[in-house]
Coordinates of C-alpha atoms in Angstrom, one line a residue:
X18 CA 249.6 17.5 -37.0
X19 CA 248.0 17.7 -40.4
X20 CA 250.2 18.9 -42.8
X21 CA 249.1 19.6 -46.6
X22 CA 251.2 19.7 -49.3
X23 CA 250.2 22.0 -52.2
X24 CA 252.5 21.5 -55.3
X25 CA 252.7 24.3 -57.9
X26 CA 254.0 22.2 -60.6
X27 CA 255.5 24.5 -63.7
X28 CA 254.8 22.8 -67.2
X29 CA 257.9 20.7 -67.1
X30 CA 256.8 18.7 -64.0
X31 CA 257.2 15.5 -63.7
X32 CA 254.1 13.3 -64.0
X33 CA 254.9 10.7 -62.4
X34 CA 257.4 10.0 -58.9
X35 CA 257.6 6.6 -57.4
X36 CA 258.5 6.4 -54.1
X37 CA 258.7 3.6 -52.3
X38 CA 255.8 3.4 -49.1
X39 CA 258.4 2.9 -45.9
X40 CA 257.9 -1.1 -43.9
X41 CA 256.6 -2.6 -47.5
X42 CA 257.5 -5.9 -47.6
X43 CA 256.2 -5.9 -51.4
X44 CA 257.9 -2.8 -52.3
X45 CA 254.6 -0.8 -52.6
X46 CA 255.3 2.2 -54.4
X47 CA 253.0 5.8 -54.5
X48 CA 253.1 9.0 -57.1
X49 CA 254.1 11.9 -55.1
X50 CA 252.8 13.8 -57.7
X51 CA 249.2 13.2 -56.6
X52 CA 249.7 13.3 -53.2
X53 CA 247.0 15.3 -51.1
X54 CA 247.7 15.6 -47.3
X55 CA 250.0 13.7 -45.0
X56 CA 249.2 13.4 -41.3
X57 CA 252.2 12.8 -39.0
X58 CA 251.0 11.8 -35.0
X59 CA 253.0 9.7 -32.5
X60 CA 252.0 6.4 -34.0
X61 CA 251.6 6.2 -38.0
X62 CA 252.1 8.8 -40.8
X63 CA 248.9 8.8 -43.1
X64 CA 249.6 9.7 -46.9
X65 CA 246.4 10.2 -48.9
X66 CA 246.7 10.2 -52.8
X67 CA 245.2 10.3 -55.8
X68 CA 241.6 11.6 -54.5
X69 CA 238.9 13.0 -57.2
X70 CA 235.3 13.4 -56.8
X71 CA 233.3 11.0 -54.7
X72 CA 236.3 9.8 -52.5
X73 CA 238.1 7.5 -55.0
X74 CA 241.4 8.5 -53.4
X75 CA 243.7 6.3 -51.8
X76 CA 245.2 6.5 -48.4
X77 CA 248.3 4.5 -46.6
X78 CA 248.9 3.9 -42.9
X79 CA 252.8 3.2 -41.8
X80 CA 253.7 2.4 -38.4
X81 CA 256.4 4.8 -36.9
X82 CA 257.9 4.5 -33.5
X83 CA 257.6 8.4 -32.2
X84 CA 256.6 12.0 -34.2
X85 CA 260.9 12.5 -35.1
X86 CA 260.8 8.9 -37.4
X87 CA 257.4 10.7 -39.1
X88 CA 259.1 13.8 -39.7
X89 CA 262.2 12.1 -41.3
X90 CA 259.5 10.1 -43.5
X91 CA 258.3 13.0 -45.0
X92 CA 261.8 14.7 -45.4
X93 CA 262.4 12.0 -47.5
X94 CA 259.8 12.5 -49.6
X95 CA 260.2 16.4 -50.1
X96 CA 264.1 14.9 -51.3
X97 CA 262.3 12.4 -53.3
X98 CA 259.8 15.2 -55.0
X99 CA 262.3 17.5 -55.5
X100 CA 265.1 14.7 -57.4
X101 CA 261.8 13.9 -59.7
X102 CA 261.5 18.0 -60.9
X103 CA 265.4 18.1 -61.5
X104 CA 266.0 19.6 -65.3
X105 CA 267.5 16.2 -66.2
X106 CA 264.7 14.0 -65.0
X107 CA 262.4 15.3 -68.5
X108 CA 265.0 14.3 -71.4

């Protein structure tokens, strides 16, 4: 299941969201903010980011045990998207 995310982002949005990329050991982070397509199947969840012209985009591969751990990933994003456009989070 390919699922794309297209953010309308009003003039107050934030530029930048870390979120840290699930099973990294080195805390490897990624900016929501850029973040193209996600594809959930029965074995990994696929997050490509950052893409311009001439593919210089960015894509990261996580494990996950079944389709329901995939779909909790990306709920946790959406939370983590939505905390970064929160009023408070542009003083």
């Amino acid at each position: 299941m390919l699922i794309s995310l297209i953010l309308c982002q009003t003039a107050l949005a934030s530029p930048f969201c870390p979120w840290p990329v699930p099973g990294s050991d080195s805390k490897r982070f990624i900016n929501l903010t850029v973040v193209q397509t996600i594809d959930i199947n029965d074995e990994e969840i696929k997050v490509a980011f950052g893409g311009g012209n001439l593919g210089s985009g960015h894509e990261i591969k996580t494990a996950i045990k079944n389709r329901a751990e995939g779909q909790k990933i990306l709920q946790e994003m959406s939370e983590a998207a939505r905390r970064c456009d929160l009023p408070n989070m542009h003083k």
